[in-house]
PDB file of C-alpha atoms in Angstrom:
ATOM      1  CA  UNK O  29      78.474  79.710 163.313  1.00 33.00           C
ATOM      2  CA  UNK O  30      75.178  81.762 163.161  1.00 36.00           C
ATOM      3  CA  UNK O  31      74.116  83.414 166.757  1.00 37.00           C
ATOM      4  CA  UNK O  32      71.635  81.887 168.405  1.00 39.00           C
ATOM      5  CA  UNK O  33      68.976  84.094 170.189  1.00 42.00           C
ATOM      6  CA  UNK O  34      66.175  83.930 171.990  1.00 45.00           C
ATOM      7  CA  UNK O  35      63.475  86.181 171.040  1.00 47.00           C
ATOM      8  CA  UNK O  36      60.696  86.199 174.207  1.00 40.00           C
ATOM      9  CA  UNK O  37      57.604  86.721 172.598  1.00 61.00           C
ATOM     10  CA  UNK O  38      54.939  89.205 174.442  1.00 73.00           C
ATOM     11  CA  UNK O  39      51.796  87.850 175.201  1.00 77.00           C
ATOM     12  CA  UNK O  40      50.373  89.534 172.129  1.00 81.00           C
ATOM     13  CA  UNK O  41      52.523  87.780 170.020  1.00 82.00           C
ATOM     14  CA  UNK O  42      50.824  84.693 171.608  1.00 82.00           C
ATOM     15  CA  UNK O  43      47.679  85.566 171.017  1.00 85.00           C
ATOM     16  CA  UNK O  44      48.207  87.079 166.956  1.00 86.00           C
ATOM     17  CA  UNK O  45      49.642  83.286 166.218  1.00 84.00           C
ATOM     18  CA  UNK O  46      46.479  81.659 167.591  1.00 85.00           C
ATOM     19  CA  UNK O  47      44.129  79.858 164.908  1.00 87.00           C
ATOM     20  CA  UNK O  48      41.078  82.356 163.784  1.00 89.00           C
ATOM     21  CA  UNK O  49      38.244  79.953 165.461  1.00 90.00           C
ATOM     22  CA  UNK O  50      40.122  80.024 169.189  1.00 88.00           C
ATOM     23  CA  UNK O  51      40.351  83.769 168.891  1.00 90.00           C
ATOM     24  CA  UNK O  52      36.889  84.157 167.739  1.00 90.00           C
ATOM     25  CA  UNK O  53      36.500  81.881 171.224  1.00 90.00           C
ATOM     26  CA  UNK O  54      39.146  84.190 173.333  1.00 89.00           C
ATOM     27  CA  UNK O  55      36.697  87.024 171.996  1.00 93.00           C
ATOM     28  CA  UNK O  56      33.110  85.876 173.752  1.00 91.00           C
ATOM     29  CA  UNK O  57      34.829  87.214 177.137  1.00 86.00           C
ATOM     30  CA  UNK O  58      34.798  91.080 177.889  1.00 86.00           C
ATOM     31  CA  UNK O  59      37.331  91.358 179.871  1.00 82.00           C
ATOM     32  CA  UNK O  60      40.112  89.599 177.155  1.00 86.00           C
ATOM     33  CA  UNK O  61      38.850  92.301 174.775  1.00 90.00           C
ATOM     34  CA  UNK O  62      39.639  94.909 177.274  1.00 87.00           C
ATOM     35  CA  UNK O  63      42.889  93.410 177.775  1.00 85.00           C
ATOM     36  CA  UNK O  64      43.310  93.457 174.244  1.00 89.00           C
ATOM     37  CA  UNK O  65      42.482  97.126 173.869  1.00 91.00           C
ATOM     38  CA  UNK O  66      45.078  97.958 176.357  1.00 87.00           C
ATOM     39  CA  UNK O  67      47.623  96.132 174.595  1.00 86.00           C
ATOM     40  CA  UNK O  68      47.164  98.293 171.182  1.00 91.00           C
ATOM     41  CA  UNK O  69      49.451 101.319 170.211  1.00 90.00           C
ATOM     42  CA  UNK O  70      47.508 104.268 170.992  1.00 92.00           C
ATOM     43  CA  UNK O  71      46.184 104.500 166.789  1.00 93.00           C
ATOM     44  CA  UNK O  72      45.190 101.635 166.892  1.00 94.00           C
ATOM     45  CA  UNK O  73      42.977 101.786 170.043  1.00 94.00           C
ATOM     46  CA  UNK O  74      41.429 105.062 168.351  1.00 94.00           C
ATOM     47  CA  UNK O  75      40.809 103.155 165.275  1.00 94.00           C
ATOM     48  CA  UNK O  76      38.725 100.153 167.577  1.00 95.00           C
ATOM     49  CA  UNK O  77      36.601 102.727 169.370  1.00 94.00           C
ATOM     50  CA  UNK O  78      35.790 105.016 166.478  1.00 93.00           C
ATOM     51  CA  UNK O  79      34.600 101.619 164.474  1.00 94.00           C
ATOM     52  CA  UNK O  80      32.847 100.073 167.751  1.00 93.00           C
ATOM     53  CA  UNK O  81      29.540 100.755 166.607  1.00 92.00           C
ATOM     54  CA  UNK O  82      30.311 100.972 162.395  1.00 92.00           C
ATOM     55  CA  UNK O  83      28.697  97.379 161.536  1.00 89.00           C
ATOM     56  CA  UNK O  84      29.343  97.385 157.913  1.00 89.00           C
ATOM     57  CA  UNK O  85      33.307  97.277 156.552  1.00 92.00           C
ATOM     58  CA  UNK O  86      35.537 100.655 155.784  1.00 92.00           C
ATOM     59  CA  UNK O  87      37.600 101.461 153.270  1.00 92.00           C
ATOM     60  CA  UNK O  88      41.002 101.247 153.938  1.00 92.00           C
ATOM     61  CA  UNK O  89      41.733 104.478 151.669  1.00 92.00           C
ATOM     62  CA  UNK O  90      39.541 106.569 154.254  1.00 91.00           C
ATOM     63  CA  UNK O  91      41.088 104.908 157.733  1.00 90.00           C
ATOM     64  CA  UNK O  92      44.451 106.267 155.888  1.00 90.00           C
ATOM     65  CA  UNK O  93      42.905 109.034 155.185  1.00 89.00           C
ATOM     66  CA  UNK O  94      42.439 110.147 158.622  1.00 89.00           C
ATOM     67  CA  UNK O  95      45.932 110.362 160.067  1.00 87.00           C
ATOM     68  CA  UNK O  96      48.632 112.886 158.314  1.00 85.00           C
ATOM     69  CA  UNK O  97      51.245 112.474 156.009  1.00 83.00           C
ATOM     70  CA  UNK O  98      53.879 112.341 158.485  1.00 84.00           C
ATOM     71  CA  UNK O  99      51.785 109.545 160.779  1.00 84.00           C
ATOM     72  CA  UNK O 100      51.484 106.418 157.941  1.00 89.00           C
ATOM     73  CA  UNK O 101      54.421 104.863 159.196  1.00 91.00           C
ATOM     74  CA  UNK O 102      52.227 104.836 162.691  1.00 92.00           C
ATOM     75  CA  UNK O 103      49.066 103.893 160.813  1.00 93.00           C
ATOM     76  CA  UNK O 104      50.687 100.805 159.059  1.00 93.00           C
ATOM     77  CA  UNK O 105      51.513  99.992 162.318  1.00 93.00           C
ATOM     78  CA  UNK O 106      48.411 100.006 163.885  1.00 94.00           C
ATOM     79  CA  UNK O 107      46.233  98.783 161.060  1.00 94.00           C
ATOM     80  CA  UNK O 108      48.970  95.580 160.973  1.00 94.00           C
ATOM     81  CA  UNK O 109      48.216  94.893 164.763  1.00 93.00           C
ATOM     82  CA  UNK O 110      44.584  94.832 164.470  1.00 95.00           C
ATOM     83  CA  UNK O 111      44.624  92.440 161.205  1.00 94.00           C
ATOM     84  CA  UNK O 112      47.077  90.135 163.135  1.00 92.00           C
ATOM     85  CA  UNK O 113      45.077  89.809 166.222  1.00 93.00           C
ATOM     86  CA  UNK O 114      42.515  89.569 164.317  1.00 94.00           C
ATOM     87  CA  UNK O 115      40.735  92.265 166.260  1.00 95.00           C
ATOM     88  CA  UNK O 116      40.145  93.954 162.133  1.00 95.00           C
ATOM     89  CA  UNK O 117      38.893  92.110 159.358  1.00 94.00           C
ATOM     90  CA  UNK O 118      40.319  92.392 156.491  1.00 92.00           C
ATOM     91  CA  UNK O 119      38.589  91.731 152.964  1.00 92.00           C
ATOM     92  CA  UNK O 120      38.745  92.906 149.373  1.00 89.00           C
ATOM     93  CA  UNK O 121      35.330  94.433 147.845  1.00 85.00           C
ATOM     94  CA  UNK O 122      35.897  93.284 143.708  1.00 85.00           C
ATOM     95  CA  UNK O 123      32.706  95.788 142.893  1.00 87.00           C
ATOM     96  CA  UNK O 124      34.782  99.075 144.222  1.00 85.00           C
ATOM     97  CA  UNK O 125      38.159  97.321 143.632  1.00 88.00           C
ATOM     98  CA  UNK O 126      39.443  98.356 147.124  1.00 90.00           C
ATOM     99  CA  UNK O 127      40.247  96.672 150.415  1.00 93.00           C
ATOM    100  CA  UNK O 128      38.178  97.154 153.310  1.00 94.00           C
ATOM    101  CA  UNK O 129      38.616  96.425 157.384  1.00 94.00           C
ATOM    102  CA  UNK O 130      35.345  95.593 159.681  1.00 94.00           C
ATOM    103  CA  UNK O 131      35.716  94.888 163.766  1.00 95.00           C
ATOM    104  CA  UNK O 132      35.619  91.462 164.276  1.00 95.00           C
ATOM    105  CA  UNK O 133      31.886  91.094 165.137  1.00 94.00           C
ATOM    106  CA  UNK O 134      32.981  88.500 168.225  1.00 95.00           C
ATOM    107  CA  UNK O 135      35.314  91.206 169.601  1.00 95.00           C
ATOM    108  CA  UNK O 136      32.813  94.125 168.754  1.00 95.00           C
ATOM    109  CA  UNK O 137      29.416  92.642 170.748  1.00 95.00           C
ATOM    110  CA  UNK O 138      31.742  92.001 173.246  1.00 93.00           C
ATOM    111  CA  UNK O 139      33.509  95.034 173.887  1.00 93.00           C
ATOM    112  CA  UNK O 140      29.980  96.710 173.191  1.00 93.00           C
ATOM    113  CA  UNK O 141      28.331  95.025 175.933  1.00 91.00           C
ATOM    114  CA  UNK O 142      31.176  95.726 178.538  1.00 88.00           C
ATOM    115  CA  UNK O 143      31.041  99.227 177.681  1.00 86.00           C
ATOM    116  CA  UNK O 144      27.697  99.778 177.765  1.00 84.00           C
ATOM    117  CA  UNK O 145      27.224  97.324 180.683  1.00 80.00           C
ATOM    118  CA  UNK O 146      30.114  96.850 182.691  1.00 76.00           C
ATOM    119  CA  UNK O 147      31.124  93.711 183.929  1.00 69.00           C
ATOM    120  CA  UNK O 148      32.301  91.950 186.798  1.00 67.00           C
ATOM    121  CA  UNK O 149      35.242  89.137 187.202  1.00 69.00           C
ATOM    122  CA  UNK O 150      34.175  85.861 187.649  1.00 67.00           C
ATOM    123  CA  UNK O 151      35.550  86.048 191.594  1.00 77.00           C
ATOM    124  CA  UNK O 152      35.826  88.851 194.257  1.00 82.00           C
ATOM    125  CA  UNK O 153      38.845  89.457 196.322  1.00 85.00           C
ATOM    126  CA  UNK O 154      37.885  87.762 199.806  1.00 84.00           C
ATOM    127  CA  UNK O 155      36.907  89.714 202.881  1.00 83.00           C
ATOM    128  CA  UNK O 156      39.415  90.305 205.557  1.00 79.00           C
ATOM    129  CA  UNK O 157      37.655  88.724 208.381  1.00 76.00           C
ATOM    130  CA  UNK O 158      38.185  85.790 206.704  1.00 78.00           C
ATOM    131  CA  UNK O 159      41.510  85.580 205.375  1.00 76.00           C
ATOM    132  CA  UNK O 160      43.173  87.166 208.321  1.00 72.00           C
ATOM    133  CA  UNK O 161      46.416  87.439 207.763  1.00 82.00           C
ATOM    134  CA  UNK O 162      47.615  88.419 204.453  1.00 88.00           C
ATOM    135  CA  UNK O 163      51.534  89.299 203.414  1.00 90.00           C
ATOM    136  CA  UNK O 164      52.161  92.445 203.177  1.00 91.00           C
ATOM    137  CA  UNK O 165      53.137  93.541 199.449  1.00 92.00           C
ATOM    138  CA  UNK O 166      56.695  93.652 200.740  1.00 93.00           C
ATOM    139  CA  UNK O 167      56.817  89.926 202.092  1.00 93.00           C
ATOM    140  CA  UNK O 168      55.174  89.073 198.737  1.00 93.00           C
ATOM    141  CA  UNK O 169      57.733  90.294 196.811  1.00 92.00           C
ATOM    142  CA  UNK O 170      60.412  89.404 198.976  1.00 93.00           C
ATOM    143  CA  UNK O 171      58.327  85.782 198.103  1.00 93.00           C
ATOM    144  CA  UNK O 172      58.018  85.741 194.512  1.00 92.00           C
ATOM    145  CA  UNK O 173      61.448  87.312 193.781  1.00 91.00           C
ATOM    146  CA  UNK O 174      62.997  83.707 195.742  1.00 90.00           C
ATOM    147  CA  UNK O 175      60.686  81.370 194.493  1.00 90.00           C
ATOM    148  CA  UNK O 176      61.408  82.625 191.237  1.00 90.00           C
ATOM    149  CA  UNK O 177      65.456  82.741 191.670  1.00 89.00           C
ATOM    150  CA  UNK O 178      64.540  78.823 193.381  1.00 88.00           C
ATOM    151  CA  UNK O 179      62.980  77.950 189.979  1.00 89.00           C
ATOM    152  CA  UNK O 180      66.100  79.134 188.079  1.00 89.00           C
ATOM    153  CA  UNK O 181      68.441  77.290 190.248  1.00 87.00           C
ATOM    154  CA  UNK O 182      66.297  74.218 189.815  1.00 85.00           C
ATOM    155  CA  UNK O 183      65.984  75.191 185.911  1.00 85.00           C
ATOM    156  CA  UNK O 184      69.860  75.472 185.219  1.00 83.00           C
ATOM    157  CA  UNK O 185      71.681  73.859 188.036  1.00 78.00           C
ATOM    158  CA  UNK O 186      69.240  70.989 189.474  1.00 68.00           C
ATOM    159  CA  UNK O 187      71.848  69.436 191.728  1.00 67.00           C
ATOM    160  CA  UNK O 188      72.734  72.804 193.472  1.00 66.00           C
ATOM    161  CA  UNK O 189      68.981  73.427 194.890  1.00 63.00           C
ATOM    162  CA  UNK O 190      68.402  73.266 198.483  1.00 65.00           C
ATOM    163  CA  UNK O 191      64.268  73.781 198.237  1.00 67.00           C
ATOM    164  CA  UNK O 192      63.141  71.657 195.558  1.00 70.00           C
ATOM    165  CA  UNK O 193      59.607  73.057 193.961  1.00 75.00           C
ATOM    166  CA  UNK O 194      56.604  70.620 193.024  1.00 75.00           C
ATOM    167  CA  UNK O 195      57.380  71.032 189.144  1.00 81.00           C
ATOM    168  CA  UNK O 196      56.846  67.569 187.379  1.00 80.00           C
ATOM    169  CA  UNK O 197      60.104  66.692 185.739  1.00 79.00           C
ATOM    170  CA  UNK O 198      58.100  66.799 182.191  1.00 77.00           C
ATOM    171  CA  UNK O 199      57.079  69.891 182.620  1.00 84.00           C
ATOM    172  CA  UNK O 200      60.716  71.061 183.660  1.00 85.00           C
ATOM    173  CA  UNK O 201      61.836  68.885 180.818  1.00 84.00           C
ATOM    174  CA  UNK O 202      60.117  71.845 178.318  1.00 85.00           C
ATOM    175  CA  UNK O 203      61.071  74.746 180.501  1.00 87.00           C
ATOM    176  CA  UNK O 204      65.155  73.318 179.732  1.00 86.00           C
ATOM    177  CA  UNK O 205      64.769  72.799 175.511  1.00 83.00           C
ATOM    178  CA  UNK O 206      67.318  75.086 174.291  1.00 83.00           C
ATOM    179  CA  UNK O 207      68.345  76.289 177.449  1.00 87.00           C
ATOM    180  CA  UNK O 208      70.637  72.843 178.382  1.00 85.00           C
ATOM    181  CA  UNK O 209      72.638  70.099 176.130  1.00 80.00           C
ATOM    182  CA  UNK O 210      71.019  66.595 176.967  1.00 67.00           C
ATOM    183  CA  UNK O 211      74.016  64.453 176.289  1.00 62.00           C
ATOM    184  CA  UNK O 212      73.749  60.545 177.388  1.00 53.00           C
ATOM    185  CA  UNK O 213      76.589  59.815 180.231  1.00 58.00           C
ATOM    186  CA  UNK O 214      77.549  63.911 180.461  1.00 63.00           C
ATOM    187  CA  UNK O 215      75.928  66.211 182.581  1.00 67.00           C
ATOM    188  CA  UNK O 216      73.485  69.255 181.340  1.00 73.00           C
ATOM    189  CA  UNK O 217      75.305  71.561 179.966  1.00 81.00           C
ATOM    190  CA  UNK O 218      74.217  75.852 179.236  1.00 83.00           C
ATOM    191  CA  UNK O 219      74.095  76.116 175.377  1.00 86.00           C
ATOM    192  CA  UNK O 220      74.015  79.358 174.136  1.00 88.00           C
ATOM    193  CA  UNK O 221      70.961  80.009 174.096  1.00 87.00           C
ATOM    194  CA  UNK O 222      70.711  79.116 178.267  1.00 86.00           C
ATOM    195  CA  UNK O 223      73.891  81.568 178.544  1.00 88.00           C
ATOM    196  CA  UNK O 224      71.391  84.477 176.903  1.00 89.00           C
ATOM    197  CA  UNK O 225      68.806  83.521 179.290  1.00 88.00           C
ATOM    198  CA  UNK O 226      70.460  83.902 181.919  1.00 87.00           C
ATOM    199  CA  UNK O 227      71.598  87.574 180.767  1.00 88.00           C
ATOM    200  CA  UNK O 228      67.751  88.593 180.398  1.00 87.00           C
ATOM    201  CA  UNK O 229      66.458  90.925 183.009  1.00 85.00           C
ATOM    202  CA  UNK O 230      63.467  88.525 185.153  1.00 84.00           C
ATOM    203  CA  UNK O 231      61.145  90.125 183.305  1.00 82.00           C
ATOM    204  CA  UNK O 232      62.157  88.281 179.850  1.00 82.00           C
ATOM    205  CA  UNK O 233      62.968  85.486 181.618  1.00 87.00           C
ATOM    206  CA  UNK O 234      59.894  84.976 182.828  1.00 86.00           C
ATOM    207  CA  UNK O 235      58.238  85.369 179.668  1.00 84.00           C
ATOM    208  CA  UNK O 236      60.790  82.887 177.448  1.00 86.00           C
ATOM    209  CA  UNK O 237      59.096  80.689 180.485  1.00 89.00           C
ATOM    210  CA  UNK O 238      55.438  81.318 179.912  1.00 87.00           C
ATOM    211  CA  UNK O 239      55.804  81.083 175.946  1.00 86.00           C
ATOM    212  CA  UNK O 240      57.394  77.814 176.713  1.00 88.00           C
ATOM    213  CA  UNK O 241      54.475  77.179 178.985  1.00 89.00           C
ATOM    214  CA  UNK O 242      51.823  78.032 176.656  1.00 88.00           C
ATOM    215  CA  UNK O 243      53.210  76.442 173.293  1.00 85.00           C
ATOM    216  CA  UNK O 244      53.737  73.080 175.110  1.00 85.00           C
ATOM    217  CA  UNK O 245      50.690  73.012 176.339  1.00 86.00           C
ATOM    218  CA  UNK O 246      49.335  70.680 174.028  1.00 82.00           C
ATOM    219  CA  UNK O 247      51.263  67.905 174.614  1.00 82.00           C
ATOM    220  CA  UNK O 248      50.066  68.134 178.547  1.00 83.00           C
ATOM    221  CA  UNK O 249      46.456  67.927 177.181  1.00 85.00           C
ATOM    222  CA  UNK O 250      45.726  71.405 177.692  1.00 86.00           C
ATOM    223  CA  UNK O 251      44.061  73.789 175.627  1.00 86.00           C
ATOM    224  CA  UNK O 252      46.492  76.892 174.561  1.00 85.00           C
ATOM    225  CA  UNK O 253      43.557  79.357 174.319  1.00 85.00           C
ATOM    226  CA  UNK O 254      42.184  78.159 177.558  1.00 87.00           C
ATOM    227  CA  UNK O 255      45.268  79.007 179.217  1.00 88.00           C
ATOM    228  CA  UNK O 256      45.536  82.403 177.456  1.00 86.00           C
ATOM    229  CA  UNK O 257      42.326  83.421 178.744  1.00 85.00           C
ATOM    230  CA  UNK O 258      42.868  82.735 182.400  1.00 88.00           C
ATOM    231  CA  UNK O 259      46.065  84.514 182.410  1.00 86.00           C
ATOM    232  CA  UNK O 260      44.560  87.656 180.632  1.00 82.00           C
ATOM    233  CA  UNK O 261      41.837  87.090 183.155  1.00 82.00           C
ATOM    234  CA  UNK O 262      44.594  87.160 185.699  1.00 84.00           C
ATOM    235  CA  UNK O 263      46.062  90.451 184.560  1.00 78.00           C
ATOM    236  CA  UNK O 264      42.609  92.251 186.423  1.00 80.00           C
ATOM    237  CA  UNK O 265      43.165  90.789 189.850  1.00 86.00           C
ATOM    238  CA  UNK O 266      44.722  93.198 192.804  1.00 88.00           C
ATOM    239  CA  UNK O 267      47.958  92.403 193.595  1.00 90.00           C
ATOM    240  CA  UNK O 268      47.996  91.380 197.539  1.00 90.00           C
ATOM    241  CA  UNK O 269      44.468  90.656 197.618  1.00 91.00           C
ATOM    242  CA  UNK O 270      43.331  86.921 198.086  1.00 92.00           C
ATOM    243  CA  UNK O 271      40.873  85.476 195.769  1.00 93.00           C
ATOM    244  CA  UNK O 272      39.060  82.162 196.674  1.00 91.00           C
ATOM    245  CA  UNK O 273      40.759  78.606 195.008  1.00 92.00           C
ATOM    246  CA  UNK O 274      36.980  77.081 195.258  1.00 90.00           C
ATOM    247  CA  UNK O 275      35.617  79.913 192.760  1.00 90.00           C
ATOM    248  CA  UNK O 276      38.341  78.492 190.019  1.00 92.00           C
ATOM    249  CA  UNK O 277      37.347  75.170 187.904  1.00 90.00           C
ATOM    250  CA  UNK O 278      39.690  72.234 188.064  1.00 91.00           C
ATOM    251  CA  UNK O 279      41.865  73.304 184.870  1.00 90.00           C
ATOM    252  CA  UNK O 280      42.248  76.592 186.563  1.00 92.00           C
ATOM    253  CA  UNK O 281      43.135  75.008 189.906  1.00 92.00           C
ATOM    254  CA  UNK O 282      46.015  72.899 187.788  1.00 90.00           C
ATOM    255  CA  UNK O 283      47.541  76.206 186.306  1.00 91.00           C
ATOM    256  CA  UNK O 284      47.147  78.189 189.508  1.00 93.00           C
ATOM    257  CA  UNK O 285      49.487  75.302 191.622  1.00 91.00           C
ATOM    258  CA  UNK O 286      52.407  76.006 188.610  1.00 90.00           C
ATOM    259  CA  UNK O 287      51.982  79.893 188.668  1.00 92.00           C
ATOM    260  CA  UNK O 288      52.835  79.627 192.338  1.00 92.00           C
ATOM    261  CA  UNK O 289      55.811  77.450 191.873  1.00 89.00           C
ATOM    262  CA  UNK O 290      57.078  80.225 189.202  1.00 90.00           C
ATOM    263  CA  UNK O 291      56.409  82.717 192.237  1.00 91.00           C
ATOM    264  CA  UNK O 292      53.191  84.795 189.701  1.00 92.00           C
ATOM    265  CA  UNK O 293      50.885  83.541 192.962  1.00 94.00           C
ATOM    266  CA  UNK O 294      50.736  82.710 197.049  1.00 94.00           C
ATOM    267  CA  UNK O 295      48.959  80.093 197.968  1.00 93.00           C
ATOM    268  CA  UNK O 296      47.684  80.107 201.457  1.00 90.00           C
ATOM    269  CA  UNK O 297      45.038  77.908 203.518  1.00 87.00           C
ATOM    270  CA  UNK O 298      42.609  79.346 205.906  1.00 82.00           C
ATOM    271  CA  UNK O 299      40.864  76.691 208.435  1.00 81.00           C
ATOM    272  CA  UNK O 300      38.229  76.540 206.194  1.00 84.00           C
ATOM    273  CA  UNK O 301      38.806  78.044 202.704  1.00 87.00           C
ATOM    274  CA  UNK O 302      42.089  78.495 200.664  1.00 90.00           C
ATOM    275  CA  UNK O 303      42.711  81.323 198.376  1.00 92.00           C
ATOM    276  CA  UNK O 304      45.913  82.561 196.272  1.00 94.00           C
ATOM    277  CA  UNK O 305      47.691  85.481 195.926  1.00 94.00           C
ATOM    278  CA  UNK O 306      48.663  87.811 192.508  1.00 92.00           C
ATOM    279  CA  UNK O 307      52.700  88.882 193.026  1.00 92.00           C
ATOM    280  CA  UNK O 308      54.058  91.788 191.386  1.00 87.00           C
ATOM    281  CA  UNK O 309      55.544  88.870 188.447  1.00 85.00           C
ATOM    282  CA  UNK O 310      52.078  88.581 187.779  1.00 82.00           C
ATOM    283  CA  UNK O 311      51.721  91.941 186.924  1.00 73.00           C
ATOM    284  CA  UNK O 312      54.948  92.126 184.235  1.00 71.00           C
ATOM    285  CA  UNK O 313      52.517  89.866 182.552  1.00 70.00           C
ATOM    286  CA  UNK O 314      49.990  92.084 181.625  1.00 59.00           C
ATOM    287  CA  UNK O 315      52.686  94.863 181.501  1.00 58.00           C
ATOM    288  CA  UNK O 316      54.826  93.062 179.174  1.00 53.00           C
ATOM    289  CA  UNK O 317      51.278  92.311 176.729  1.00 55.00           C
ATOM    290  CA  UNK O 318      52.667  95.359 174.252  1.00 50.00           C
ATOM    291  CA  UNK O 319      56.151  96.134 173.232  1.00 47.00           C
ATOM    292  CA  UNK O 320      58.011  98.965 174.731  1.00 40.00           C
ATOM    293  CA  UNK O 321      58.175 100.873 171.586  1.00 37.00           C
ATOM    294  CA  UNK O 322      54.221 100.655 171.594  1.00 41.00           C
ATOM    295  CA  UNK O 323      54.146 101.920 175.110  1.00 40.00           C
ATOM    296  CA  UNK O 324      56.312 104.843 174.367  1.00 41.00           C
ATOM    297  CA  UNK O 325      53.873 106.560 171.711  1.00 41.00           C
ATOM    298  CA  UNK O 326      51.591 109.109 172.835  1.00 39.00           C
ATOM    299  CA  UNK O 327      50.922 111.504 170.171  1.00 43.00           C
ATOM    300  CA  UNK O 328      47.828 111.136 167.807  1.00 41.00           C
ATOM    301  CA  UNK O 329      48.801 111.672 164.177  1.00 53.00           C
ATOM    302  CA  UNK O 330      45.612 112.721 163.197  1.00 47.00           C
ATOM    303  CA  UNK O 331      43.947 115.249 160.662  1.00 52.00           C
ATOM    304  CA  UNK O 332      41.928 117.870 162.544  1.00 44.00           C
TER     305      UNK O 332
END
């Protein structure tokens, strides 16, 4: 019998499978094309910013040009990323016979205008005189470590959990596909794939959980790239700082209650305003946006 795996897809991943006209979308908002420049392997970030302000496409024999013999294997890399997050266009020009790459112009006015610009989130942390008293960054992660070991309890052994969270059952329904055998009469059962899970350090577990999240999301009536973007946007709040619920829209509100009951947020109320909270799971999702092998290259293989 084959082994079953699961394979707990970074958030890039997400983003390289969405359909060209929702990325074009994703790519209207600054801050997502920052977040996608900080996902890049280093080359591939050099390549963006060198191109930034190029308008007209590049032949791919010069971009190889540029790096030595001994970096292609990098460059392939990098040039691969781009085209699949669609961050590079690729095209073929039939009167030079060669292939060329352009910046996506979406991405490119973008990034261009938060550059040259700046930008600012669409909310401010909250003043203290107004939230008073805050948890400190220890109580929140004391927090968002048990609500999260709650939501596995709940998640694999439902009849064993003292605190139950305000997950709907459907929703709970698509975070246990794979994970549990749904026999009439019998009792859920761990497959093989739920024994895995349950071997994955929390950071993988938590994103098998968002990808499960995200590609469902459909069949709750919500739009996938919608919910990409607010959790990029997510990835530039302050951990421990509050952040007012009344600045988010009512989609955002919606995602923000289920984040909490995964432990990524606090939610607190005020006497007259409520706000929520980032947790330190909130950051591994923006830390988990590039693979570790992408993280762990420094050098520049370039040509002098």
């Amino acid at each position: 019998m084959p082994e079953v795996r699961i394979i707990a897809k970074n958030f890039m991943d997400m983003v390289a499978s969405m359909p060209a006209i929702k990325l074009d979308k994703l790519y209207q908002n600054g801050f997502i094309c920052e977040a996608i420049l900080r996902s890049l392997p280093p080359l591939a970030k050099k390549y963006v910013l060198q191109l930034l302000h190029i308008d007209g496409p590049v032949p791919a024999k010069l971009l190889a040009e540029w790096v030595l013999p001994d970096g292609l294997s990098k460059h392939k890399v990098a040039i691969d990323r781009l085209v699949q997050l669609r961050v590079f266009v690729e095209a073929f020009d039939n009167r030079k016979n060669e292939k060329t790459y352009q910046v996506n112009s979406t991405y490119q006015k973008s990034l261009q205008n938060l550059l040259v610009h700046g930008g600012t989130l669409p909310r401010e942390s909250m003043p203290s005189n107004i939230t008073v008293r805050l948890p400190t960054l220890e109580d929140l992660e004391t927090y968002a470590l048990e609500q999260w070991e709650c939501f596995l309890l709940q998640l694999i052994s439902p009849s064993h959990v003292d605190k139950t969270l305000n997950i709907s059952s459907s929703l709970m329904k698509v975070f246990q596909r794979r994970l549990l055998s749904q026999r009439d009469r019998e009792a859920p059962k761990l497959t093989e794939s739920g024994f895995q899970f349950l071997l994955m350090d929390t950071n993988a577990q938590l994103w098998y959980i968002i990808r499960e999240y995200i590609t469902n999301s459909e069949e709750r009536g919500v739009d996938a790239g919608d919910l990409i973007s607010f959790m990029l946007e997510l990835s530039f709040h302050v951990i421990g700082e509050a952040y007012n619920i009344n600045t988010l829209t009512e989609f955002q509100r919606n995602i923000i209650k289920d984040l909490a009951d995964l432990g990524l947020v606090k939610l607190q109320q005020g006497r007259k305003e409520s706000w929520f909270i980032p947790t330190k799971l909130a950051t591994n999702l923006s830390v988990s946006m590039t693979e570790s092998s992408s993280r762990k290259e420094v050098s520049y293989p370039f040509r002098k």
